[in-house]
C-alpha cells in the first residue's frame, strides 16, 4: 500500500501485487564499456565510456544444462518457479506434519529419531533401512527434477497440466485457470510462512504441533 508498482512487475503473473521493496526481481542490465585509455605519457587517462547494452536473455532456458537450465539466476520467471515449487512443498509439508502427528502421536520434528529404530509408515514396519530410504528418495526426487528441467517451455515448467490435472480444472476456461493459479500461489505463500512457523515453534518449545495446541482444550 502507498507504494508505486515497479515497472518490471506488470501484474501478468498470478499473485503479482507489485511488491518488491528490495528490487530482487528487477531485470539485470549489462553494460559494455570501451577500453580505458592507457597512455603513460598523457596527463589524464580517461575511463572507457558506455558503448552498448545487453539484456542477456534473462528468462531463456537451456536444456543442455539440466541442473541449472536458466541463463541467469536472477530472472523473474526463475524466481516465480522457485516460489511456486517451494510453496507446493510447503503445503505438502505442513499438511503432512499435522496428519502424521494425529495418526502416530510422534511430533514431526522427532520423526527422524523414531525412524532410526526402524522404518515405519502408519504404524506398519517397512523392510527398508534409513540409508536405503534416503538413497531411494535421492534417486526418485533427483531423477524427477532432472527430467523436469528438460522442459524449455517456461509456462509448462510451472504448470505441466496433463496427468497433473486429471480432473481437467485448467482446461475449462482461461479465467478459471488464472483464478486457480492465483489461489495456488496464495496458499503456497501462506504455507511457507506456516512451515517456517512450525520450525520456530519446535525450536523454541521443543513440542510438537498438536501438543502446542493443548492450551485450547
Short mmCIF file of N, CA, C and O in Angstrom, two decimals, residues 128-217:
data_model
loop_
_atom_site.label_atom_id
_atom_site.label_comp_id
_atom_site.label_asym_id
_atom_site.label_seq_id
_atom_site.Cartn_x
_atom_site.Cartn_y
_atom_site.Cartn_z
N UNK A 128 12.90 -51.65 4.97
CA UNK A 128 13.98 -50.82 4.46
C UNK A 128 14.72 -50.19 5.63
O UNK A 128 14.13 -49.88 6.66
N UNK A 129 16.00 -49.97 5.44
CA UNK A 129 16.77 -49.22 6.42
C UNK A 129 16.66 -47.74 6.08
O UNK A 129 16.23 -47.36 4.99
N UNK A 130 17.07 -46.90 7.02
CA UNK A 130 17.03 -45.46 6.78
C UNK A 130 17.96 -45.09 5.62
O UNK A 130 17.63 -44.22 4.81
N UNK A 131 19.09 -45.74 5.52
CA UNK A 131 20.03 -45.47 4.43
C UNK A 131 19.42 -45.82 3.08
O UNK A 131 19.56 -45.08 2.10
N UNK A 132 18.70 -46.94 3.01
CA UNK A 132 18.05 -47.34 1.76
C UNK A 132 16.95 -46.35 1.38
O UNK A 132 16.80 -46.00 0.21
N UNK A 133 16.18 -45.91 2.37
CA UNK A 133 15.12 -44.95 2.09
C UNK A 133 15.69 -43.62 1.62
O UNK A 133 15.14 -42.97 0.73
N UNK A 134 16.80 -43.20 2.22
CA UNK A 134 17.44 -41.95 1.82
C UNK A 134 17.94 -42.03 0.39
O UNK A 134 17.73 -41.11 -0.42
N UNK A 135 18.60 -43.14 0.04
CA UNK A 135 19.09 -43.33 -1.32
C UNK A 135 17.94 -43.38 -2.31
O UNK A 135 18.00 -42.78 -3.39
N UNK A 136 16.86 -44.07 -1.95
CA UNK A 136 15.70 -44.16 -2.82
C UNK A 136 15.09 -42.79 -3.06
O UNK A 136 14.70 -42.45 -4.19
N UNK A 137 15.02 -41.99 -2.01
CA UNK A 137 14.44 -40.64 -2.14
C UNK A 137 15.31 -39.77 -3.04
O UNK A 137 14.80 -39.02 -3.88
N UNK A 138 16.63 -39.85 -2.87
CA UNK A 138 17.53 -39.05 -3.69
C UNK A 138 17.39 -39.42 -5.17
O UNK A 138 17.33 -38.56 -6.05
N UNK A 139 17.30 -40.71 -5.46
CA UNK A 139 17.18 -41.16 -6.85
C UNK A 139 15.85 -40.74 -7.46
O UNK A 139 15.81 -40.24 -8.60
N UNK A 140 14.75 -40.92 -6.72
CA UNK A 140 13.44 -40.61 -7.27
C UNK A 140 13.23 -39.11 -7.43
O UNK A 140 12.82 -38.63 -8.49
N UNK A 141 13.50 -38.37 -6.36
CA UNK A 141 13.29 -36.92 -6.43
C UNK A 141 14.31 -36.27 -7.37
O UNK A 141 13.96 -35.38 -8.16
N UNK A 142 15.57 -36.70 -7.29
CA UNK A 142 16.58 -36.15 -8.18
C UNK A 142 16.30 -36.46 -9.64
O UNK A 142 16.44 -35.59 -10.50
N UNK A 143 15.85 -37.69 -9.92
CA UNK A 143 15.51 -38.04 -11.29
C UNK A 143 14.34 -37.23 -11.82
O UNK A 143 14.34 -36.77 -12.97
N UNK A 144 13.33 -37.03 -10.98
CA UNK A 144 12.17 -36.22 -11.39
C UNK A 144 12.57 -34.78 -11.65
O UNK A 144 12.07 -34.14 -12.59
N UNK A 145 13.48 -34.25 -10.83
CA UNK A 145 13.91 -32.86 -11.01
C UNK A 145 14.73 -32.69 -12.29
O UNK A 145 14.56 -31.71 -13.02
N UNK A 146 15.61 -33.64 -12.56
CA UNK A 146 16.39 -33.57 -13.80
C UNK A 146 15.46 -33.68 -15.02
O UNK A 146 15.62 -32.96 -16.01
N UNK A 147 14.47 -34.57 -14.93
CA UNK A 147 13.51 -34.71 -16.04
C UNK A 147 12.71 -33.43 -16.23
O UNK A 147 12.45 -33.00 -17.36
N UNK A 148 12.31 -32.79 -15.13
CA UNK A 148 11.53 -31.55 -15.22
C UNK A 148 12.34 -30.45 -15.89
O UNK A 148 11.79 -29.62 -16.64
N UNK A 149 13.64 -30.43 -15.65
CA UNK A 149 14.48 -29.38 -16.20
C UNK A 149 14.76 -29.55 -17.69
O UNK A 149 15.43 -28.70 -18.28
N UNK A 150 14.28 -30.63 -18.29
CA UNK A 150 14.42 -30.77 -19.74
C UNK A 150 13.33 -30.01 -20.49
O UNK A 150 13.40 -29.89 -21.72
N UNK A 151 12.35 -29.50 -19.77
CA UNK A 151 11.26 -28.73 -20.40
C UNK A 151 11.73 -27.30 -20.67
O UNK A 151 12.24 -26.61 -19.79
N UNK A 152 11.59 -26.85 -21.91
CA UNK A 152 12.03 -25.50 -22.29
C UNK A 152 10.91 -24.48 -22.28
O UNK A 152 11.17 -23.28 -22.27
N UNK A 153 9.66 -24.93 -22.30
CA UNK A 153 8.53 -24.00 -22.26
C UNK A 153 8.39 -23.46 -20.84
O UNK A 153 8.16 -24.21 -19.89
N UNK A 154 8.53 -22.14 -20.69
CA UNK A 154 8.52 -21.54 -19.36
C UNK A 154 7.19 -21.73 -18.65
O UNK A 154 7.15 -21.85 -17.42
N UNK A 155 6.10 -21.77 -19.39
CA UNK A 155 4.79 -21.94 -18.77
C UNK A 155 4.58 -23.38 -18.32
O UNK A 155 4.06 -23.64 -17.23
N UNK A 156 5.01 -24.33 -19.15
CA UNK A 156 4.84 -25.74 -18.80
C UNK A 156 5.77 -26.16 -17.65
O UNK A 156 5.49 -27.14 -16.98
N UNK A 157 6.86 -25.44 -17.47
CA UNK A 157 7.73 -25.75 -16.34
C UNK A 157 7.00 -25.53 -15.02
O UNK A 157 7.23 -26.22 -14.04
N UNK A 158 6.12 -24.52 -15.01
CA UNK A 158 5.37 -24.21 -13.79
C UNK A 158 4.07 -24.99 -13.71
O UNK A 158 3.67 -25.44 -12.64
N UNK A 159 3.39 -25.11 -14.83
CA UNK A 159 2.07 -25.76 -14.86
C UNK A 159 2.05 -26.81 -15.98
O UNK A 159 1.59 -26.53 -17.09
N UNK A 160 2.58 -28.00 -15.69
CA UNK A 160 2.69 -29.02 -16.74
C UNK A 160 1.35 -29.52 -17.24
O UNK A 160 1.23 -29.96 -18.40
N UNK A 161 0.30 -29.50 -16.39
CA UNK A 161 -1.01 -29.98 -16.81
C UNK A 161 -0.99 -31.47 -17.11
O UNK A 161 -0.21 -32.23 -16.54
N UNK A 162 -1.82 -31.90 -18.03
CA UNK A 162 -1.84 -33.30 -18.42
C UNK A 162 -2.18 -34.21 -17.27
O UNK A 162 -3.23 -34.07 -16.62
N UNK A 163 -1.29 -35.15 -16.96
CA UNK A 163 -1.54 -36.10 -15.88
C UNK A 163 -1.54 -35.42 -14.51
O UNK A 163 -2.03 -36.00 -13.54
N UNK A 164 -1.01 -34.20 -14.43
CA UNK A 164 -1.03 -33.47 -13.16
C UNK A 164 -2.33 -32.68 -12.98
O UNK A 164 -2.49 -31.98 -11.99
N UNK A 165 -3.21 -32.78 -13.92
CA UNK A 165 -4.54 -32.16 -13.82
C UNK A 165 -5.58 -33.17 -14.30
O UNK A 165 -6.24 -32.98 -15.32
N UNK A 166 -5.73 -34.30 -13.55
CA UNK A 166 -6.59 -35.40 -14.02
C UNK A 166 -8.06 -35.01 -14.14
O UNK A 166 -8.79 -35.61 -14.93
N UNK A 167 -8.51 -34.03 -13.36
CA UNK A 167 -9.91 -33.62 -13.41
C UNK A 167 -10.15 -32.49 -14.41
O UNK A 167 -11.29 -32.04 -14.57
N UNK A 168 -9.11 -32.02 -15.06
CA UNK A 168 -9.26 -31.01 -16.11
C UNK A 168 -9.74 -29.67 -15.63
O UNK A 168 -10.46 -28.97 -16.35
N UNK A 169 -9.33 -29.26 -14.42
CA UNK A 169 -9.78 -27.98 -13.90
C UNK A 169 -9.27 -26.80 -14.72
O UNK A 169 -9.92 -25.77 -14.81
N UNK A 170 -8.07 -26.96 -15.31
CA UNK A 170 -7.46 -25.84 -16.03
C UNK A 170 -7.76 -25.87 -17.53
O UNK A 170 -7.17 -25.11 -18.29
N UNK A 171 -8.66 -26.74 -17.93
CA UNK A 171 -8.98 -26.83 -19.36
C UNK A 171 -10.34 -26.22 -19.71
O UNK A 171 -10.73 -26.24 -20.87
N UNK A 172 -11.02 -25.69 -18.71
CA UNK A 172 -12.38 -25.19 -18.96
C UNK A 172 -12.38 -23.78 -19.52
O UNK A 172 -13.11 -23.48 -20.46
N UNK A 173 -11.61 -22.89 -18.93
CA UNK A 173 -11.55 -21.51 -19.43
C UNK A 173 -10.28 -20.85 -18.91
O UNK A 173 -9.73 -21.24 -17.88
N UNK A 174 -9.83 -19.84 -19.65
CA UNK A 174 -8.63 -19.11 -19.23
C UNK A 174 -8.87 -18.37 -17.93
O UNK A 174 -7.96 -18.24 -17.10
N UNK A 175 -10.09 -17.90 -17.72
CA UNK A 175 -10.41 -17.17 -16.50
C UNK A 175 -10.31 -18.09 -15.28
O UNK A 175 -9.74 -17.71 -14.24
N UNK A 176 -10.83 -19.31 -15.39
CA UNK A 176 -10.76 -20.24 -14.28
C UNK A 176 -9.32 -20.68 -14.03
O UNK A 176 -8.90 -20.83 -12.88
N UNK A 177 -8.56 -20.88 -15.11
CA UNK A 177 -7.16 -21.26 -14.97
C UNK A 177 -6.38 -20.20 -14.20
O UNK A 177 -5.61 -20.51 -13.28
N UNK A 178 -6.59 -18.93 -14.55
CA UNK A 178 -5.90 -17.85 -13.86
C UNK A 178 -6.33 -17.76 -12.41
O UNK A 178 -5.52 -17.52 -11.51
N UNK A 179 -7.61 -18.00 -12.14
CA UNK A 179 -8.10 -17.95 -10.77
C UNK A 179 -7.49 -19.07 -9.93
O UNK A 179 -7.12 -18.86 -8.76
N UNK A 180 -7.36 -20.26 -10.50
CA UNK A 180 -6.76 -21.37 -9.77
C UNK A 180 -5.28 -21.15 -9.53
O UNK A 180 -4.76 -21.48 -8.46
N UNK A 181 -4.59 -20.57 -10.51
CA UNK A 181 -3.17 -20.28 -10.32
C UNK A 181 -2.98 -19.21 -9.25
O UNK A 181 -2.02 -19.26 -8.47
N UNK A 182 -3.88 -18.25 -9.23
CA UNK A 182 -3.82 -17.21 -8.19
C UNK A 182 -4.03 -17.83 -6.81
O UNK A 182 -3.31 -17.50 -5.85
N UNK A 183 -5.00 -18.73 -6.70
CA UNK A 183 -5.27 -19.38 -5.41
C UNK A 183 -4.09 -20.24 -4.98
O UNK A 183 -3.74 -20.28 -3.79
N UNK A 184 -3.45 -20.92 -5.93
CA UNK A 184 -2.33 -21.79 -5.58
C UNK A 184 -1.16 -21.00 -5.02
O UNK A 184 -0.57 -21.39 -4.00
N UNK A 185 -0.81 -19.89 -5.66
CA UNK A 185 0.35 -19.13 -5.19
C UNK A 185 0.05 -18.49 -3.85
O UNK A 185 0.94 -18.37 -2.98
N UNK A 186 -1.20 -18.09 -3.60
CA UNK A 186 -1.56 -17.52 -2.30
C UNK A 186 -1.46 -18.58 -1.20
O UNK A 186 -0.90 -18.32 -0.13
N UNK A 187 -2.00 -19.76 -1.48
CA UNK A 187 -1.91 -20.84 -0.49
C UNK A 187 -0.46 -21.27 -0.27
O UNK A 187 -0.07 -21.61 0.85
N UNK A 188 0.33 -21.26 -1.34
CA UNK A 188 1.73 -21.63 -1.21
C UNK A 188 2.49 -20.64 -0.34
O UNK A 188 3.32 -21.04 0.49
N UNK A 189 2.24 -19.35 -0.51
CA UNK A 189 2.91 -18.34 0.32
C UNK A 189 2.52 -18.50 1.79
O UNK A 189 3.37 -18.40 2.69
N UNK A 190 1.24 -18.72 2.02
CA UNK A 190 0.78 -18.92 3.40
C UNK A 190 1.40 -20.18 4.00
O UNK A 190 1.78 -20.20 5.18
N UNK A 191 1.51 -21.24 3.19
CA UNK A 191 2.10 -22.49 3.68
C UNK A 191 3.58 -22.32 4.00
O UNK A 191 4.08 -22.94 4.94
N UNK A 192 4.30 -21.52 3.22
CA UNK A 192 5.72 -21.28 3.52
C UNK A 192 5.87 -20.56 4.86
O UNK A 192 6.77 -20.88 5.65
N UNK A 193 4.99 -19.60 5.12
CA UNK A 193 5.01 -18.92 6.42
C UNK A 193 4.68 -19.92 7.54
O UNK A 193 5.30 -19.93 8.61
N UNK A 194 3.68 -20.79 7.27
CA UNK A 194 3.29 -21.79 8.27
C UNK A 194 4.41 -22.78 8.54
O UNK A 194 4.67 -23.14 9.69
N UNK A 195 5.08 -23.24 7.48
CA UNK A 195 6.18 -24.19 7.66
C UNK A 195 7.32 -23.57 8.45
O UNK A 195 7.93 -24.22 9.31
N UNK A 196 7.60 -22.31 8.16
CA UNK A 196 8.64 -21.60 8.93
C UNK A 196 8.21 -21.47 10.39
O UNK A 196 9.02 -21.64 11.31
N UNK A 197 6.93 -21.17 10.61
CA UNK A 197 6.42 -21.08 11.97
C UNK A 197 6.51 -22.40 12.70
O UNK A 197 6.79 -22.43 13.91
N UNK A 198 6.27 -23.50 12.00
CA UNK A 198 6.40 -24.83 12.63
C UNK A 198 7.83 -25.07 13.10
O UNK A 198 8.05 -25.61 14.19
N UNK A 199 8.80 -24.65 12.28
CA UNK A 199 10.19 -24.82 12.67
C UNK A 199 10.56 -23.98 13.88
O UNK A 199 11.24 -24.45 14.79
N UNK A 200 10.11 -22.73 13.89
CA UNK A 200 10.40 -21.84 15.02
C UNK A 200 9.73 -22.37 16.29
O UNK A 200 10.32 -22.37 17.38
N UNK A 201 8.49 -22.83 16.16
CA UNK A 201 7.75 -23.38 17.31
C UNK A 201 8.47 -24.59 17.89
O UNK A 201 8.63 -24.72 19.11
N UNK A 202 8.91 -25.50 17.02
CA UNK A 202 9.59 -26.70 17.51
C UNK A 202 10.93 -26.35 18.17
O UNK A 202 11.31 -26.96 19.17
N UNK A 203 11.63 -25.37 17.62
CA UNK A 203 12.93 -24.98 18.17
C UNK A 203 12.80 -24.29 19.53
O UNK A 203 13.61 -24.51 20.43
N UNK A 204 11.78 -23.45 19.68
CA UNK A 204 11.65 -22.67 20.91
C UNK A 204 10.95 -23.42 22.03
O UNK A 204 11.23 -23.20 23.21
N UNK A 205 10.01 -24.31 21.69
CA UNK A 205 9.24 -25.00 22.73
C UNK A 205 9.64 -26.46 22.91
O UNK A 205 9.40 -27.04 23.96
N UNK A 206 10.22 -27.07 21.86
CA UNK A 206 10.57 -28.48 21.95
C UNK A 206 9.37 -29.39 21.95
O UNK A 206 9.49 -30.57 22.32
N UNK A 207 8.23 -28.89 21.53
CA UNK A 207 7.00 -29.67 21.49
C UNK A 207 6.48 -29.77 20.07
O UNK A 207 6.85 -28.98 19.19
N UNK A 208 5.60 -30.74 19.83
CA UNK A 208 5.01 -30.92 18.51
C UNK A 208 3.87 -29.95 18.26
O UNK A 208 3.46 -29.18 19.15
N UNK A 209 3.35 -29.99 17.05
CA UNK A 209 2.28 -29.07 16.68
C UNK A 209 1.02 -29.29 17.51
O UNK A 209 0.43 -28.34 18.03
N UNK A 210 0.60 -30.53 17.65
CA UNK A 210 -0.63 -30.83 18.36
C UNK A 210 -0.48 -30.52 19.85
O UNK A 210 -1.39 -29.98 20.48
N UNK A 211 0.68 -30.84 20.40
CA UNK A 211 0.92 -30.58 21.82
C UNK A 211 0.91 -29.08 22.12
O UNK A 211 0.49 -28.65 23.19
N UNK A 212 1.35 -28.28 21.17
CA UNK A 212 1.34 -26.84 21.36
C UNK A 212 -0.06 -26.26 21.36
O UNK A 212 -0.27 -25.14 21.83
N UNK A 213 -1.00 -27.01 20.80
CA UNK A 213 -2.40 -26.55 20.78
C UNK A 213 -3.20 -27.06 21.96
O UNK A 213 -4.41 -26.86 22.03
N UNK A 214 -2.53 -27.73 22.90
CA UNK A 214 -3.24 -28.31 24.04
C UNK A 214 -3.87 -27.26 24.92
O UNK A 214 -4.82 -27.54 25.65
N UNK A 215 -3.39 -26.00 24.85
CA UNK A 215 -3.97 -24.96 25.68
C UNK A 215 -5.39 -24.60 25.27
O UNK A 215 -6.11 -23.92 26.00
N UNK A 216 -5.78 -25.06 24.06
CA UNK A 216 -7.14 -24.77 23.61
C UNK A 216 -8.16 -25.69 24.25
O UNK A 216 -9.37 -25.43 24.17
N UNK A 217 -7.72 -26.78 24.85
CA UNK A 217 -8.65 -27.72 25.48
C UNK A 217 -9.22 -27.14 26.78
O UNK A 217 -8.57 -26.42 27.49
#
